[in-house]
Coordinates of C-alpha atoms and ligand atoms in Angstrom, one line a residue:
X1 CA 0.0 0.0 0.0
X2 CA 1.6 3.3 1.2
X3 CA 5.1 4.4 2.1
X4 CA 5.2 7.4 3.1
X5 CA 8.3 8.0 4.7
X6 CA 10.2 9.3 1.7
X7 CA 12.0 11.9 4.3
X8 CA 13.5 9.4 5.7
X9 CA 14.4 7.4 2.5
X10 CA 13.1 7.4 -1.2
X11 CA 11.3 4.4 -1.9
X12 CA 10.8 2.8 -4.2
X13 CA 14.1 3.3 -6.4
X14 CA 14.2 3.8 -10.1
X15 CA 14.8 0.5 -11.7
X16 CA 17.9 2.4 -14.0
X17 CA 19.3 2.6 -10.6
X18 CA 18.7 -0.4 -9.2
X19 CA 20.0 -1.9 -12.4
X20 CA 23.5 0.0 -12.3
X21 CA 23.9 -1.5 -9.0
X22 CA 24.1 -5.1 -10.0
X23 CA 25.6 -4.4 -13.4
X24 CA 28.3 -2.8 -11.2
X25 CA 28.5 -5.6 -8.6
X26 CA 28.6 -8.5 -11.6
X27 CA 30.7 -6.8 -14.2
X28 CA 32.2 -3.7 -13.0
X29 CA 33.2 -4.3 -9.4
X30 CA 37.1 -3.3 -9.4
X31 CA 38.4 -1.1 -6.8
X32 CA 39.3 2.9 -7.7
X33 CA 42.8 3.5 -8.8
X34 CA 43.8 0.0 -6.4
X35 CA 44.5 -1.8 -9.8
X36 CA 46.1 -2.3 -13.0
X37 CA 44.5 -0.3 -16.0
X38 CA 42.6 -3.7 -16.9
X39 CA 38.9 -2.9 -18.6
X40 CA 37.5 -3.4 -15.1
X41 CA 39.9 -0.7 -13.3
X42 CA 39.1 2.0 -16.1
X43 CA 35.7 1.0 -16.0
X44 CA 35.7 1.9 -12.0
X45 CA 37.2 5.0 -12.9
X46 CA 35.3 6.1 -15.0
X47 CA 31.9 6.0 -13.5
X48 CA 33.5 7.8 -10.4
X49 CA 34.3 10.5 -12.9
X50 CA 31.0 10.4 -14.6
X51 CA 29.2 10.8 -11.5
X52 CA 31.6 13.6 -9.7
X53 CA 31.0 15.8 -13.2
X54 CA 26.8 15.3 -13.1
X55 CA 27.4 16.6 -9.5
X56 CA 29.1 19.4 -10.5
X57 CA 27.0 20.2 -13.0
X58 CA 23.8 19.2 -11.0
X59 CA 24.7 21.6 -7.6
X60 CA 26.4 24.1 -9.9
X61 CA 30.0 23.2 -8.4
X62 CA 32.7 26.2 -8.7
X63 CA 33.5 26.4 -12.2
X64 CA 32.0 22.6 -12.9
X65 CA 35.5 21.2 -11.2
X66 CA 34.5 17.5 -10.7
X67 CA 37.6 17.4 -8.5
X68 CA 36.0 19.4 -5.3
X69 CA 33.6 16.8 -5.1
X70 CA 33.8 14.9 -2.7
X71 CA 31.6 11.0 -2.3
X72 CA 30.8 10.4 1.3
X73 CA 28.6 7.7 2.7
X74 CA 26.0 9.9 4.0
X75 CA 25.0 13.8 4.3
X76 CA 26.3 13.3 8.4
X77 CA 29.4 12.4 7.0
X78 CA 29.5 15.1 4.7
X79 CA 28.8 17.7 7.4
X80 CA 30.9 15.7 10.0
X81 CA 33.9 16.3 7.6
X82 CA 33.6 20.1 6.8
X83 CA 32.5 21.0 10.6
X84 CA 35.1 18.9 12.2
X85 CA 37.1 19.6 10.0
X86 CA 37.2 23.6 9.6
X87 CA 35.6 24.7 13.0
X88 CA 38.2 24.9 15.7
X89 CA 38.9 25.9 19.7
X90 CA 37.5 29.4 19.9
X91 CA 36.4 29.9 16.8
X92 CA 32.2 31.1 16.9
X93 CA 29.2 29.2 14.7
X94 CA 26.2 30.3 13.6
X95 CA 23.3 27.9 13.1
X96 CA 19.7 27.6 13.5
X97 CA 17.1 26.0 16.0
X98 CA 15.5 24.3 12.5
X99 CA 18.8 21.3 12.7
X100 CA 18.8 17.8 12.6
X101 CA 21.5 16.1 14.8
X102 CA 23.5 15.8 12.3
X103 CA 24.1 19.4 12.4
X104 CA 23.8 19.5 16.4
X105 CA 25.5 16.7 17.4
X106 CA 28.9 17.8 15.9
X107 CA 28.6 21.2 17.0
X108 CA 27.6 20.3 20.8
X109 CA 30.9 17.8 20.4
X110 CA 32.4 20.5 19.6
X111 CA 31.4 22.8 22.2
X112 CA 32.9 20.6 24.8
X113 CA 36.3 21.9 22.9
X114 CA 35.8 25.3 23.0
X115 CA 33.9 26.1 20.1
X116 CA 31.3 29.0 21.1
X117 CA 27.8 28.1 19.5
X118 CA 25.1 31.3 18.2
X119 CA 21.3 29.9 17.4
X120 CA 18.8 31.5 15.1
X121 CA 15.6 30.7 16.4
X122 CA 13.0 30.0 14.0
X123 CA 9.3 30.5 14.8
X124 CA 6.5 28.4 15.5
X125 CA 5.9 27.3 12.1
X126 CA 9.6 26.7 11.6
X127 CA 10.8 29.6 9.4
X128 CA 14.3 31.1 10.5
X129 CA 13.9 34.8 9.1
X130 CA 16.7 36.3 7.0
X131 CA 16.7 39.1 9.0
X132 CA 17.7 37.7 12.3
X133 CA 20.4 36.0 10.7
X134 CA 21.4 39.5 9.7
X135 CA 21.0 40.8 13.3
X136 CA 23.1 38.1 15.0
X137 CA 25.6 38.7 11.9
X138 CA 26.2 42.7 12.3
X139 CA 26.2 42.2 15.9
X140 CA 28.9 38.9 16.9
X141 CA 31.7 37.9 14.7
X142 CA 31.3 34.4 13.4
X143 CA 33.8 32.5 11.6
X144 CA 31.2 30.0 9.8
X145 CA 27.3 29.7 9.3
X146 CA 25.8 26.0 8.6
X147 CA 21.9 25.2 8.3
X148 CA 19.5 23.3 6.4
X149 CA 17.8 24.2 3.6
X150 CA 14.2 22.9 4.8
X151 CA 13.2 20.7 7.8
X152 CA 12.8 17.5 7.9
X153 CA 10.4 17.3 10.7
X154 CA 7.3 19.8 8.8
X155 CA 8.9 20.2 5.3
X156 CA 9.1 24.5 5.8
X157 CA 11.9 25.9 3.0
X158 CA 14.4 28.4 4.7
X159 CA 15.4 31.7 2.8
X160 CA 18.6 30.0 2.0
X161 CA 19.5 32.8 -1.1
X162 CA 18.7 35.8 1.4
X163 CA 20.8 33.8 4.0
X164 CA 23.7 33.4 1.4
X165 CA 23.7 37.0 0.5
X166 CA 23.9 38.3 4.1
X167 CA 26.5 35.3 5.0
X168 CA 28.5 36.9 1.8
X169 CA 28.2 40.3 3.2
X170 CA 29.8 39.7 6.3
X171 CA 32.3 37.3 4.8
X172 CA 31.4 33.8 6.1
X173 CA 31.6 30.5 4.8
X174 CA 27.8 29.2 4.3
X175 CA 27.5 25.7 4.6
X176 CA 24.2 23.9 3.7
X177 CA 22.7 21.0 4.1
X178 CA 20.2 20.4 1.5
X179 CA 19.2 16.6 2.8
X180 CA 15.1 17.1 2.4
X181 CA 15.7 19.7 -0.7
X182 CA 18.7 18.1 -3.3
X183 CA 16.8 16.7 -6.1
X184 CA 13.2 19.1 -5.6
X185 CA 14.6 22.3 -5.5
X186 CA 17.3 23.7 -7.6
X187 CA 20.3 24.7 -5.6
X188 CA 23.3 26.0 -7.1
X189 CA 26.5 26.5 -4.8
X190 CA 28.7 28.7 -6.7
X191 CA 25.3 31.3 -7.6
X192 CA 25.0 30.9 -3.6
X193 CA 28.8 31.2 -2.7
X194 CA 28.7 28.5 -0.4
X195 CA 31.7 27.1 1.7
X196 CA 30.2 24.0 1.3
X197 CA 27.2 22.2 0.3
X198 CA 26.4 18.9 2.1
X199 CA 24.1 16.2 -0.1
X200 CA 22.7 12.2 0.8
X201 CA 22.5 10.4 -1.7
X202 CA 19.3 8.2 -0.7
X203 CA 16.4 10.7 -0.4
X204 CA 15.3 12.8 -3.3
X205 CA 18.5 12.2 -5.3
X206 CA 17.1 8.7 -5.8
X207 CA 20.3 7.0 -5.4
X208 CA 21.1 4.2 -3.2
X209 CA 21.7 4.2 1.0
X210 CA 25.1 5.2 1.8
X211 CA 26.3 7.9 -0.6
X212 CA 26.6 11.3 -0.2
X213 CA 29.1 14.1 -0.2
X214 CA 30.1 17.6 -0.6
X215 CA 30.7 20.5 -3.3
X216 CA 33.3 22.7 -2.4
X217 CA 34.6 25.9 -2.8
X218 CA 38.1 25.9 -4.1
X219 CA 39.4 27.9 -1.3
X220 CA 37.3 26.8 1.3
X221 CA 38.4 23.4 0.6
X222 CA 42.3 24.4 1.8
X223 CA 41.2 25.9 4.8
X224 CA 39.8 22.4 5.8
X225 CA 41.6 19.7 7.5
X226 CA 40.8 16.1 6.6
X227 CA 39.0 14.0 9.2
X228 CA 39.3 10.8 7.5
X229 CA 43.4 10.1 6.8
X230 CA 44.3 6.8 5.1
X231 CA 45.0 4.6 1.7
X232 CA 43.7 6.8 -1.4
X233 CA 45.6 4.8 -4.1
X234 CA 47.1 7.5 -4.7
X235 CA 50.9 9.3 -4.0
X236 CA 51.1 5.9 -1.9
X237 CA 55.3 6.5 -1.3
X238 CA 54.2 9.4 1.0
X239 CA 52.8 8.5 4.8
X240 CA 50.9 11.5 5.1
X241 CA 47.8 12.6 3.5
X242 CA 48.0 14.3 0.2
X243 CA 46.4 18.0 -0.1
X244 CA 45.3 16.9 -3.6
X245 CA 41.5 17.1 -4.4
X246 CA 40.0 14.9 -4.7
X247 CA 42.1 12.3 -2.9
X248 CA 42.3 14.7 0.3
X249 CA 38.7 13.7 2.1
X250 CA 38.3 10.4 0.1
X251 CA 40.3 7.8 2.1
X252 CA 39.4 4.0 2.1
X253 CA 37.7 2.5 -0.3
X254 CA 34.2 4.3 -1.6
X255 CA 31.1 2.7 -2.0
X256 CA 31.3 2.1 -5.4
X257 CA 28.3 0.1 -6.2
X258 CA 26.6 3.1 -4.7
X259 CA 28.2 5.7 -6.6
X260 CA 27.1 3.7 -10.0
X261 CA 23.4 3.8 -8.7
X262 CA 24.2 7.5 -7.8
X263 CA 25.4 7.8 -11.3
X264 CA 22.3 6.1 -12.6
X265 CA 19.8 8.3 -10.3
X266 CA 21.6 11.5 -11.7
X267 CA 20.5 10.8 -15.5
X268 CA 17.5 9.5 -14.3
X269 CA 16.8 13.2 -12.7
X270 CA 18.2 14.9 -15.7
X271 CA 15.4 13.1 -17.9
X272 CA 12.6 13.8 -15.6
X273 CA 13.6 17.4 -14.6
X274 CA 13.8 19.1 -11.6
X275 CA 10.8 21.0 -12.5
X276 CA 8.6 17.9 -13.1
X277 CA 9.4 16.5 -9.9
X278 CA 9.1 19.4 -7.7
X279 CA 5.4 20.2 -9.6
X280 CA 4.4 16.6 -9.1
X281 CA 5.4 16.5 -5.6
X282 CA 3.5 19.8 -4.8
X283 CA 0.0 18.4 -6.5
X284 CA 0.3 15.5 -4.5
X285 CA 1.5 17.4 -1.2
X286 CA -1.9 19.4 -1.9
X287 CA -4.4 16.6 -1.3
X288 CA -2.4 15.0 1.8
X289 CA -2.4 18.4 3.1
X290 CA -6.5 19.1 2.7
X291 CA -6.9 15.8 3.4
X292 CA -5.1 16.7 7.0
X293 CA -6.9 19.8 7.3
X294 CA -10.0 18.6 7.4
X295 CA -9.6 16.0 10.5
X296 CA -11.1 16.7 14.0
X297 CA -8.4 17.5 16.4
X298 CA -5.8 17.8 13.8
X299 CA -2.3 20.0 15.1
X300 CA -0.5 20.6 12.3
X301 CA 3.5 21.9 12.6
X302 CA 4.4 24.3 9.9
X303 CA 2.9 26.2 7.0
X304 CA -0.8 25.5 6.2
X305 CA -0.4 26.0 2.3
X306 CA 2.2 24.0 0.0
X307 CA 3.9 27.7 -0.7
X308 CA 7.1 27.6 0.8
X309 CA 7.0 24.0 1.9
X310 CA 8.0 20.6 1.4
X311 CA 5.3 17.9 1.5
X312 CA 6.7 16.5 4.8
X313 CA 4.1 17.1 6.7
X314 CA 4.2 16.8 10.6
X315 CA 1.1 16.8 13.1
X316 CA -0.2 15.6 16.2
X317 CA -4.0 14.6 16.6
X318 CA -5.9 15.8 20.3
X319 CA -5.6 13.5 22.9
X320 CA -3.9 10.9 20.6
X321 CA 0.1 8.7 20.8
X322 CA 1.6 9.4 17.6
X323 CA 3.4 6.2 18.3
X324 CA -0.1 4.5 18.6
X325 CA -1.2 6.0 15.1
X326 CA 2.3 5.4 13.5
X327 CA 1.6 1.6 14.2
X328 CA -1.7 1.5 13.8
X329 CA -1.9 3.1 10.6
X330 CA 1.7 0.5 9.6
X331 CA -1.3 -2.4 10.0
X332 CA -3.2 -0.6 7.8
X333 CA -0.7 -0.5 5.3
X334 CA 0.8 2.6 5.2
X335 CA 4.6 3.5 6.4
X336 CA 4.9 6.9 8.2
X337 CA 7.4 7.7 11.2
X338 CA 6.8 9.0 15.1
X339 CA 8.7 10.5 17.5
X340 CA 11.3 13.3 17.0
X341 CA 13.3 12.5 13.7
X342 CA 16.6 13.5 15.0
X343 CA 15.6 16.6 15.4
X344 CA 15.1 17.6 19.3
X345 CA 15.5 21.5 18.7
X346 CA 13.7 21.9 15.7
X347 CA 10.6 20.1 17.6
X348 CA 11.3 22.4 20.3
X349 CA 10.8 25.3 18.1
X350 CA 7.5 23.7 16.3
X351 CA 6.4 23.2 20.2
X352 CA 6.1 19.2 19.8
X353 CA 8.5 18.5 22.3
X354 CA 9.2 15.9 23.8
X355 CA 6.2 13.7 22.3
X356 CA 7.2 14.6 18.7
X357 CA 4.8 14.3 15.7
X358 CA 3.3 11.9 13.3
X359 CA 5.6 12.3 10.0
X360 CA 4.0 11.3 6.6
X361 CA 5.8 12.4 3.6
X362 CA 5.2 11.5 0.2
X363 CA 7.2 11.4 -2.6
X364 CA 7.3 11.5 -6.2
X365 CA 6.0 7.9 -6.7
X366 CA 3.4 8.6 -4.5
X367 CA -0.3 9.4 -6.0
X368 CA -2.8 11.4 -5.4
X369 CA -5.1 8.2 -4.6
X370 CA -3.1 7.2 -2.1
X371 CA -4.0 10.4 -0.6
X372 CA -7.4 9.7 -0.2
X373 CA -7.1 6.0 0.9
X374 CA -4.4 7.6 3.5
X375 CA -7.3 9.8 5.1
X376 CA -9.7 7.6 5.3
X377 CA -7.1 4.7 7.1
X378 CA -6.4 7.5 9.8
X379 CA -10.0 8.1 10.0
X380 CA -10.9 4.8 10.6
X381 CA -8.1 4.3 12.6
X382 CA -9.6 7.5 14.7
Ligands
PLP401 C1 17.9 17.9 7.2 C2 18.6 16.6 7.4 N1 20.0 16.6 7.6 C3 20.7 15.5 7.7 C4 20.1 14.3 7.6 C5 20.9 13.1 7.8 O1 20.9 12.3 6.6 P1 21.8 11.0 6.4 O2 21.2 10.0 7.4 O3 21.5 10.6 5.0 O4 23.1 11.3 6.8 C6 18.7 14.2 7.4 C7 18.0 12.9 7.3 O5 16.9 12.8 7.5 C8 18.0 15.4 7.2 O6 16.7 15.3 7.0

């Protein structure tokens, strides 16, 4: 029946990339540059390249260099690298109170080291303003910004191009996590001038679980210090890491049947178009969100109206467990997600704290029928 927990993970996965997968596993499968130059090494090779060039092109990298970007396994990698990485003892951040932990668990570790933390606070429906980013700006020094692009717990869009213009103004590195947004709405790093901008690979990109990574700016890029330091097949008669992108933050092997799915999901967003997607998603976001609307006792987090918004929608129903409904509504069929979705202070902000909210987020393989058939199982469930 219905998953609707595409926040979490995209589900199902285009069969193209599904399909590079297992070619890659039964006829590809060599490691990168850990070879000869047989027809499987280049092969390797060259579907790394392929992929890093489509993510250039894709995020609008600095002068489409394929070379600053980088493949993680995950967005909290990604971050993990350019906060750990860059921010050190002393030094001042500025985020929001919108963050998944994968924002606020680095920083807090941090913290405990001396780095000093600043917090936009967004407001109850989850919209960090532009211009209190501008206020804490022209009042504290900061040496770095990072925040998401829109939440993952009620799918509000943050003024990210507003945010990047003042962060430009008062010269500091932007670096964004576009988890919920990368593959719906257009972002392009170099238009934005961001530090860094942080992608998964698994939601709305399409690809498989466990890839990610990050475009950089050039010279942002050699203010960071690896956190990863190891084997890159690469300058292997030196024992220390090489400053050469893209070899500097890619130790170990990669997950390269990943990166050919990644690959695969990148052509297969190319054909569909960003626009087509993000229309698509809207129209269907519209009928879960009247649908909501019109239940008794309904609490919805976030905007009201698709304008501005994701369709991850996030709500809590009067004098009801949104772990009760979650399962309930799982025996009915349809896949949602309770509780606080790594994201403690962005649920404080909504006011949903500590019980959380009831998730359900449909995606671009979701229709508008299921909509209706949703409704009614939480009605009946009800
Ligand atoms: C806004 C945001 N940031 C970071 C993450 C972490 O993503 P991953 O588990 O792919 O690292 C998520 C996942 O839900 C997210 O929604």
């Amino acid at each position: 029946m219905g998953y609707l927990n595409n926040a979490a993970t995209t589900w199902p996965k285009p069969e193209c990339v599904v399909n590079a997968v297992r070619d890659f596993m039964l006829t590809g499968g060599a490691n990168s540059s850990r070879g000869s130059n047989s027809q499987r090494d280049m092969k390797t090779l060259n579907i790394m390249l392929d992929c890093r060039i489509k993510l250039a092109e894709f995020f609008g990298g600095y002068d489409d260099d394929p070379m600053f970007v980088t493949f993680t396994a995950n967005i909290t990698e990604s971050l993990n690298v350019v906060l750990r990485g860059y921010l050190r003892e002393g030094m001042r951040v500025l985020t929001t109170s919108m963050e998944h932990n994968a924002v606020m668990r680095p920083l807090r570790a941090l913290e405990s080291k001396g780095l000093k933390i600043g917090i936009v606070q967004g407001d109850s429906r989850g919209l960090v303003k532009a211009e209190d980013i501008k206020r804490e700006l022209d009042s504290v020094k900061y040496d770095l910004m990072v925040m998401s692009h829109a939440s993952n717990v009620c799918g509000t869009v943050q003024p990210v191009e507003e945010a990047a213009e003042i962060c430009r103004k008062h010269s500091v590195p932007l670096v964004l996590d576009t988890a919920q947004t990368a593959g719906v709405i257009p972002v392009n790093a170099s238009e934005l001038g961001l530090a860094a901008l942080c992608f998964t690979g698994h939601k709305s990109l399409m690809g498989p679980q466990g890839t990610g990574g990050i475009i950089w700016n050039r010279e942002f890029a050699e203010r960071v210090e690896p956190l990863i330091t190891g084997g890159t097949g690469s300058y292997s008669h030196l024992e220390t890491q090489p400053d050469e992108m893209p070899d500097k933050f890619e130790s170990g092997t990669p997950n390269l049947p990943g990166i050919a799915g990644l690959n695969s999901a990148l052509d297969w967003l190319n054909s569909e178009g960003i626009g087509k997607i993000s229309e698509r998603e809207n129209e269907t976001g519209q009928y879960f969100l009247e649908g909501l609307k019109g239940i008794d006792g309904m609490i919805l987090s976030g905007l009201t109206e698709m304008k501005g918004r994701l369709p991850v929608f996030s709500f809590n129903i009067e004098g009801k467990d949104n772990g009760i409904l979650a399962d309930g509504l799982s025996r009915l069929g349809f896949e949602t997600r309770p509780g606080l979705h790594c994201s403690p202070s962005a649920h404080k902000t909504l006011g949903t704290f500590p019980q959380g909210t009831l998730r359900v987020s449909p995606g671009y393989f979701t229709d508008t029928g299921e909509a209706g058939e949703f409704i009614y199982a939480l009605k009946t469930l009800l």
